[in-house]
Short mmCIF file of C-alpha atoms in Angstrom, two decimals:
data_model
loop_
_atom_site.label_atom_id
_atom_site.label_comp_id
_atom_site.label_asym_id
_atom_site.label_seq_id
_atom_site.Cartn_x
_atom_site.Cartn_y
_atom_site.Cartn_z
CA MET A 1 -44.14 -0.75 -23.95
CA GLN A 2 -41.78 2.21 -23.99
CA VAL A 3 -37.99 1.88 -23.92
CA HIS A 4 -35.69 4.56 -22.56
CA VAL A 5 -31.90 4.75 -22.29
CA LEU A 6 -30.69 7.07 -19.53
CA SER A 7 -27.14 8.01 -18.57
CA GLY A 8 -25.40 10.16 -16.01
CA ALA A 9 -24.33 10.03 -12.38
CA ASP A 10 -27.90 10.71 -11.17
CA VAL A 11 -29.58 7.87 -13.10
CA VAL A 12 -30.32 5.69 -10.09
CA GLU A 13 -31.53 8.62 -8.04
CA SER A 14 -33.74 9.85 -10.88
CA LEU A 15 -35.52 6.49 -11.12
CA GLY A 16 -36.31 6.88 -7.44
CA ASP A 17 -39.55 5.43 -6.13
CA ASP A 18 -40.31 3.73 -9.45
CA LEU A 19 -37.14 1.66 -9.12
CA ASP A 20 -37.84 0.89 -5.47
CA GLU A 21 -41.34 -0.31 -6.35
CA LEU A 22 -40.01 -2.56 -9.13
CA HIS A 23 -37.35 -4.03 -6.85
CA THR A 24 -39.94 -4.70 -4.16
CA ALA A 25 -42.35 -6.27 -6.63
CA VAL A 26 -39.81 -8.77 -7.96
CA ARG A 27 -38.06 -9.24 -4.58
CA VAL A 28 -34.47 -8.55 -5.54
CA PRO A 29 -31.76 -8.84 -2.85
CA LEU A 30 -30.51 -5.87 -0.84
CA MET A 31 -27.26 -5.70 -2.81
CA THR A 32 -29.14 -4.86 -6.01
CA ARG A 33 -31.39 -2.15 -4.55
CA ARG A 34 -31.13 1.62 -4.77
CA PRO A 35 -29.23 2.47 -1.51
CA TRP A 36 -26.52 -0.08 -2.34
CA LEU A 37 -26.23 1.04 -5.97
CA GLN A 38 -26.12 4.72 -5.07
CA ALA A 39 -23.22 4.03 -2.72
CA TRP A 40 -21.44 2.19 -5.55
CA VAL A 41 -21.99 5.03 -8.05
CA ALA A 42 -20.67 7.58 -5.55
CA SER A 43 -17.51 5.51 -4.97
CA TYR A 44 -16.58 4.06 -8.38
CA ARG A 45 -16.42 7.32 -10.29
CA GLU A 46 -14.47 5.90 -13.23
CA TYR A 47 -17.76 4.37 -14.38
CA GLN A 48 -20.69 6.22 -15.96
CA PRO A 49 -24.13 4.80 -15.05
CA VAL A 50 -26.40 3.77 -17.93
CA ALA A 51 -29.95 2.54 -17.43
CA VAL A 52 -32.05 0.78 -20.06
CA THR A 53 -35.66 0.79 -18.90
CA VAL A 54 -38.98 -0.58 -20.09
CA ARG A 55 -42.25 1.04 -19.05
CA THR A 56 -45.83 -0.12 -19.48
CA ASN A 57 -48.66 2.31 -18.79
CA ASN A 58 -46.05 4.67 -17.32
CA ARG A 59 -45.00 2.03 -14.76
CA LEU A 60 -41.43 0.75 -14.64
CA ALA A 61 -41.65 -2.85 -15.85
CA ALA A 62 -37.97 -3.78 -16.25
CA ALA A 63 -34.55 -2.20 -15.88
CA ALA A 64 -30.93 -3.01 -16.73
CA LEU A 65 -28.76 -0.84 -14.50
CA LEU A 66 -25.34 -0.79 -16.13
CA ALA A 67 -22.13 1.21 -15.93
CA GLU A 68 -19.73 2.00 -18.75
CA ARG A 69 -16.05 2.83 -18.68
CA TYR A 70 -14.28 4.43 -21.59
CA GLY A 71 -10.99 3.27 -23.12
CA LYS A 72 -9.89 1.60 -26.32
CA ILE A 73 -12.80 -0.74 -25.65
CA LYS A 74 -16.04 0.47 -24.09
CA GLN A 75 -16.56 -1.74 -21.04
CA PHE A 76 -20.05 -2.39 -19.66
CA VAL A 77 -20.69 -3.96 -16.25
CA ALA A 78 -23.65 -4.10 -13.88
CA LEU A 79 -23.96 -1.38 -11.28
CA GLY A 80 -22.45 -2.86 -8.14
CA HIS A 81 -19.78 -4.76 -10.11
CA GLY A 82 -16.97 -6.03 -7.90
CA PRO A 83 -18.01 -5.83 -4.24
CA SER A 84 -21.58 -7.09 -4.75
CA ASP A 85 -22.35 -10.77 -4.26
CA THR A 86 -25.27 -10.61 -6.67
CA VAL A 87 -26.62 -8.41 -9.46
CA ALA A 88 -30.10 -8.27 -10.97
CA LEU A 89 -31.92 -7.51 -14.20
CA PRO A 90 -35.39 -7.05 -12.69
CA ALA A 91 -38.45 -7.60 -14.90
CA ARG A 92 -42.08 -7.94 -13.83
CA ASP A 93 -43.01 -10.61 -16.38
CA HIS A 94 -41.86 -12.52 -19.44
CA ALA A 95 -42.90 -9.81 -21.90
CA ALA A 96 -40.96 -7.14 -20.01
CA ALA A 97 -37.90 -9.40 -19.80
CA GLU A 98 -37.97 -10.01 -23.55
CA MET A 99 -38.40 -6.32 -24.30
CA LEU A 100 -35.55 -5.37 -21.96
CA ALA A 101 -33.23 -7.90 -23.59
CA THR A 102 -34.11 -6.55 -27.03
CA ALA A 103 -33.48 -2.97 -25.88
CA VAL A 104 -30.08 -3.75 -24.30
CA ALA A 105 -28.99 -5.73 -27.36
CA GLY A 106 -30.05 -2.87 -29.62
CA HIS A 107 -28.12 -0.35 -27.56
CA LEU A 108 -24.93 -2.44 -27.62
CA THR A 109 -24.99 -3.43 -31.29
CA GLY A 110 -25.71 0.17 -32.25
CA LEU A 111 -22.43 1.41 -30.77
CA ARG A 112 -19.76 2.55 -33.23
CA ARG A 113 -16.77 1.53 -31.14
CA PRO A 114 -15.70 -1.91 -29.84
CA TRP A 115 -17.42 -2.95 -26.62
CA ARG A 116 -17.47 -5.70 -24.03
CA LEU A 117 -20.25 -6.63 -21.61
CA THR A 118 -19.58 -8.42 -18.31
CA LEU A 119 -22.49 -9.26 -16.02
CA ARG A 120 -21.37 -11.47 -13.14
CA HIS A 121 -23.31 -13.07 -10.26
CA LEU A 122 -26.71 -13.15 -11.94
CA PRO A 123 -29.36 -15.58 -10.67
CA ALA A 124 -29.24 -18.93 -12.47
CA GLU A 125 -31.42 -19.08 -15.58
CA ASP A 126 -32.13 -15.36 -15.40
CA PRO A 127 -34.75 -14.69 -18.12
CA VAL A 128 -33.29 -11.36 -19.23
CA ALA A 129 -29.75 -12.75 -19.43
CA THR A 130 -30.94 -15.77 -21.41
CA ALA A 131 -32.88 -13.62 -23.86
CA LEU A 132 -30.05 -11.09 -24.16
CA ALA A 133 -27.46 -13.77 -24.97
CA ALA A 134 -29.75 -15.08 -27.71
CA ARG A 135 -29.98 -11.62 -29.27
CA LEU A 136 -26.28 -10.84 -29.38
CA PRO A 137 -24.01 -12.28 -32.09
CA ARG A 138 -21.20 -13.09 -29.66
CA ALA A 139 -22.22 -14.01 -26.13
CA ALA A 140 -21.77 -16.72 -23.55
CA VAL A 141 -23.68 -17.57 -20.37
CA VAL A 142 -21.44 -19.63 -18.10
CA PRO A 143 -21.65 -21.03 -14.54
CA GLY A 144 -20.69 -18.44 -11.94
CA ALA A 145 -19.68 -18.35 -8.30
CA VAL A 146 -21.14 -20.58 -5.61
CA SER A 147 -22.76 -19.09 -2.50
CA PRO A 148 -23.14 -21.52 0.42
CA ALA A 149 -26.14 -20.96 2.68
CA LEU A 150 -27.67 -22.24 5.89
CA ARG A 151 -31.43 -22.65 5.48
CA VAL A 152 -33.04 -22.55 8.89
CA GLY A 153 -35.67 -25.04 9.99
CA ARG A 154 -37.73 -25.12 13.16
CA THR A 155 -34.86 -25.26 15.62
CA ARG A 156 -32.95 -22.13 16.62
CA THR A 157 -29.78 -23.46 18.27
CA LEU A 158 -26.44 -23.59 16.50
CA ARG A 159 -25.71 -27.13 17.67
CA ASP A 160 -28.57 -28.43 15.52
CA TYR A 161 -26.87 -27.20 12.34
CA VAL A 162 -23.21 -28.15 12.78
CA SER A 163 -21.34 -31.42 12.84
CA ARG A 164 -20.00 -32.98 16.00
CA ASN A 165 -16.44 -32.19 14.90
CA HIS A 166 -17.28 -28.53 14.27
CA HIS A 167 -18.93 -28.23 17.68
CA GLN A 168 -16.02 -29.89 19.48
CA GLN A 169 -13.48 -27.74 17.67
CA GLY A 170 -15.25 -24.59 18.81
CA ARG A 171 -15.29 -25.82 22.38
CA ARG A 172 -11.55 -26.64 22.27
CA LEU A 173 -10.74 -23.17 20.94
CA ARG A 174 -12.71 -21.45 23.69
CA ASN A 175 -11.08 -23.66 26.32
CA ARG A 176 -7.63 -22.77 24.97
CA LEU A 177 -8.37 -19.07 25.44
CA LYS A 178 -9.52 -19.67 29.01
CA ARG A 179 -6.45 -21.77 29.84
CA ASP A 180 -4.27 -18.90 28.68
CA GLY A 181 -6.12 -16.48 30.92
CA MET A 182 -8.19 -14.72 28.26
CA ASP A 183 -11.89 -14.14 28.29
CA PRO A 184 -13.25 -13.37 24.80
CA VAL A 185 -16.14 -10.91 24.71
CA ILE A 186 -18.73 -11.31 21.94
CA ALA A 187 -21.00 -8.41 20.98
CA HIS A 188 -23.61 -7.94 18.28
CA VAL A 189 -23.51 -4.31 17.18
CA ARG A 190 -26.67 -3.05 15.51
CA GLU A 191 -27.19 0.64 16.42
CA PRO A 192 -25.91 3.04 13.70
CA ASP A 193 -23.70 5.12 16.00
CA ASP A 194 -22.18 1.98 17.53
CA VAL A 195 -21.49 0.47 14.11
CA MET A 196 -19.72 3.61 12.94
CA THR A 197 -17.70 3.80 16.18
CA VAL A 198 -16.35 0.28 15.64
CA LEU A 199 -15.79 0.71 11.88
CA PRO A 200 -12.23 2.16 12.08
CA GLU A 201 -11.15 -0.92 14.05
CA VAL A 202 -12.84 -3.16 11.49
CA VAL A 203 -10.87 -1.45 8.73
CA GLU A 204 -7.57 -1.96 10.54
CA VAL A 205 -8.23 -5.65 11.25
CA CYS A 206 -9.20 -6.16 7.61
CA ARG A 207 -6.01 -4.45 6.47
CA ALA A 208 -3.83 -6.47 8.87
CA ARG A 209 -5.28 -9.81 7.77
CA ASP A 210 -4.98 -8.95 4.08
CA SER A 211 -1.37 -7.94 4.60
CA GLU A 212 -0.61 -11.26 6.30
CA LEU A 213 -2.07 -13.05 3.26
CA GLY A 214 0.20 -11.03 0.96
CA ARG A 215 -2.57 -9.26 -0.93
CA ARG A 216 -3.52 -5.66 -1.37
CA SER A 217 -6.41 -4.80 0.90
CA ALA A 218 -9.57 -3.29 -0.48
CA MET A 219 -9.14 -0.77 2.33
CA ASP A 220 -6.11 0.62 0.46
CA ASP A 221 -7.99 1.07 -2.80
CA PRO A 222 -9.59 4.54 -2.95
CA ALA A 223 -12.84 3.43 -4.60
CA ALA A 224 -13.25 0.11 -2.76
CA GLY A 225 -12.33 1.62 0.60
CA GLN A 226 -14.77 4.48 0.14
CA PHE A 227 -17.53 2.10 -0.90
CA PHE A 228 -16.88 -0.14 2.12
CA ARG A 229 -17.37 2.71 4.56
CA ARG A 230 -20.21 4.36 2.67
CA VAL A 231 -22.35 1.25 2.15
CA ILE A 232 -22.02 0.23 5.79
CA GLU A 233 -23.01 3.69 6.99
CA VAL A 234 -26.00 3.87 4.63
CA HIS A 235 -27.35 0.49 5.69
CA ALA A 236 -26.57 0.97 9.38
CA LEU A 237 -28.85 4.01 9.31
CA ARG A 238 -31.54 1.79 7.78
CA GLY A 239 -31.15 -0.81 10.55
CA SER A 240 -29.76 -3.36 8.09
CA VAL A 241 -26.31 -4.03 9.59
CA ALA A 242 -25.46 -6.77 12.10
CA LEU A 243 -21.80 -6.57 13.12
CA THR A 244 -20.53 -9.36 15.36
CA THR A 245 -17.31 -8.53 17.20
CA LEU A 246 -14.97 -10.66 19.28
CA ARG A 247 -12.68 -8.76 21.63
CA ILE A 248 -9.77 -9.99 23.73
CA ASP A 249 -8.39 -7.65 26.38
CA GLY A 250 -10.41 -4.89 24.76
CA ALA A 251 -8.82 -5.28 21.32
CA LEU A 252 -10.84 -6.31 18.26
CA ALA A 253 -9.65 -9.83 17.45
CA ALA A 254 -12.29 -10.79 14.84
CA TYR A 255 -15.47 -9.51 13.27
CA VAL A 256 -18.28 -10.72 11.01
CA LEU A 257 -20.29 -8.15 9.05
CA CYS A 258 -23.77 -9.12 7.87
CA PHE A 259 -26.52 -7.23 6.09
CA ILE A 260 -30.08 -7.97 7.17
CA ASP A 261 -32.25 -8.43 4.10
CA GLY A 262 -35.79 -9.34 5.08
CA GLY A 263 -35.58 -12.88 6.40
CA ALA A 264 -31.93 -13.29 5.35
CA PHE A 265 -28.67 -12.52 7.07
CA ARG A 266 -26.13 -11.95 4.28
CA MET A 267 -22.53 -12.27 5.43
CA TRP A 268 -20.46 -9.83 3.38
CA ASN A 269 -17.11 -9.37 5.08
CA SER A 270 -15.19 -11.00 7.93
CA ARG A 271 -11.60 -10.99 9.16
CA PHE A 272 -9.53 -11.87 12.21
CA HIS A 273 -6.37 -10.18 13.42
CA PRO A 274 -3.27 -12.32 12.72
CA HIS A 275 -2.07 -11.80 16.29
CA TRP A 276 -4.88 -14.04 17.53
CA SER A 277 -4.88 -16.65 14.77
CA ARG A 278 -3.65 -19.51 16.96
CA TYR A 279 -6.84 -19.25 19.00
CA GLY A 280 -9.18 -19.75 16.05
CA VAL A 281 -10.99 -16.49 16.75
CA GLY A 282 -12.47 -16.50 13.25
CA HIS A 283 -14.18 -19.83 13.95
CA ILE A 284 -15.58 -18.54 17.24
CA ALA A 285 -16.80 -15.27 15.70
CA HIS A 286 -18.56 -17.01 12.81
CA ASP A 287 -20.32 -19.39 15.19
CA ALA A 288 -21.48 -16.39 17.22
CA ALA A 289 -22.69 -14.53 14.13
CA VAL A 290 -24.73 -17.51 12.88
CA GLU A 291 -26.19 -18.05 16.34
CA HIS A 292 -27.17 -14.37 16.44
CA GLY A 293 -28.92 -14.80 13.11
CA LEU A 294 -30.77 -17.85 14.42
CA GLN A 295 -31.87 -16.04 17.57
CA SER A 296 -32.94 -13.02 15.48
CA GLY A 297 -35.34 -15.17 13.48
CA CYS A 298 -33.51 -15.33 10.16
CA GLU A 299 -34.77 -17.82 7.59
CA VAL A 300 -31.46 -18.15 5.75
CA TYR A 301 -27.88 -17.28 6.60
CA ASP A 302 -26.31 -16.50 3.23
CA TRP A 303 -22.52 -16.79 3.21
CA GLY A 304 -22.10 -14.90 -0.06
CA ARG A 305 -19.95 -16.01 -2.94
CA GLY A 306 -16.91 -18.11 -2.22
CA GLU A 307 -16.30 -21.80 -1.54
CA GLU A 308 -14.16 -21.53 1.58
CA PRO A 309 -14.38 -24.64 3.80
CA TYR A 310 -15.50 -22.69 6.86
CA LYS A 311 -18.64 -21.59 4.98
CA PHE A 312 -19.60 -25.13 4.06
CA SER A 313 -19.09 -26.29 7.65
CA LEU A 314 -22.00 -24.01 8.58
CA SER A 315 -24.19 -24.62 5.52
CA ASN A 316 -26.77 -27.09 4.31
CA ASP A 317 -27.32 -25.66 0.83
CA SER A 318 -25.55 -23.75 -1.93
CA VAL A 319 -26.60 -21.63 -4.88
CA ARG A 320 -24.61 -21.22 -8.09
CA ALA A 321 -24.92 -17.95 -10.00
CA GLU A 322 -24.35 -17.43 -13.70
CA ASP A 323 -22.23 -14.94 -15.64
CA LEU A 324 -23.02 -13.34 -18.97
CA TYR A 325 -20.23 -12.20 -21.29
CA ALA A 326 -20.71 -10.56 -24.66
CA TRP A 327 -18.43 -8.68 -27.04
CA SER A 328 -18.52 -6.88 -30.35
CA GLY A 329 -15.81 -8.79 -32.23
CA ARG A 330 -12.81 -11.11 -32.08
CA LEU A 331 -10.39 -8.43 -30.95
CA VAL A 332 -12.35 -7.79 -27.76
CA ALA A 333 -13.39 -11.38 -26.97
CA VAL A 334 -13.41 -12.37 -23.33
CA PRO A 335 -10.25 -14.40 -22.50
CA GLY A 336 -11.01 -18.07 -22.04
CA THR A 337 -14.30 -18.13 -23.92
CA LEU A 338 -14.83 -20.61 -26.73
CA PHE A 339 -17.37 -18.55 -28.63
CA LEU A 340 -15.36 -16.19 -30.83
#
């Protein structure tokens, strides 16, 4: 096995087809693959990509795709940190996972300046994370975020997957709109040009809802806003975006943005305009998005991280991720950890 440490803005691009083949072989989710990560690197320029790779017989066997940010403490995160619902440390087999963990640990402990490693939203019991934590003098693997999911059986109608109360609530909300003389129009936007045409409206609805909640919108953050637009455009061109819209009198009242990842629909972002909140347009839009996934043949509708009640009302399963924290000494320990 050969270990290499690569750095620079073009790291992901330079790994190219080798990285794609590894990701395909170990079946990592869309949010950990090259198009997603390249969009992240192009948007979050305060980070410098670093890749620790393991090769066997000149074939990429494992890779830790990290990013570092300089300061008093050198911060390491996974590429995709922040907006990604999952990250990955892909390895073909146990031997490659062990070698990758050894290589990452060696790179970190060989640094001359204080450092901190934060890898969030890893799969539970990830073999590389487990081995890496065992090789570092100060590390903790802790339970991470929960992602609710609807695992689809033989039936393909929404009514078969929701409670009676949920179904009746949706019907009442639609009847309220009709009584007030409004006819909501649902559309499922999939063509790249159509997705990009609707995107400015999506951004404005997202910003309006965030403002109502009293929080700064990701749309107003230069890096996050750029990533939002870039990653949607990249995946729309690949046929991997399903955007459900609900319009009232021509105006966008709610939307649900999903990425199509093989047999999975992965819900990544959704908002409703505060002007229409009394009509429960978010509820109606989410029902429509799930039904679209069912009719499109999805095997799982993944709600992404977050334990909001509306997600559980349309779920029959949940998956908990794990987070790995490590640090070089007491002065840079992760707040709240017990392992100093």
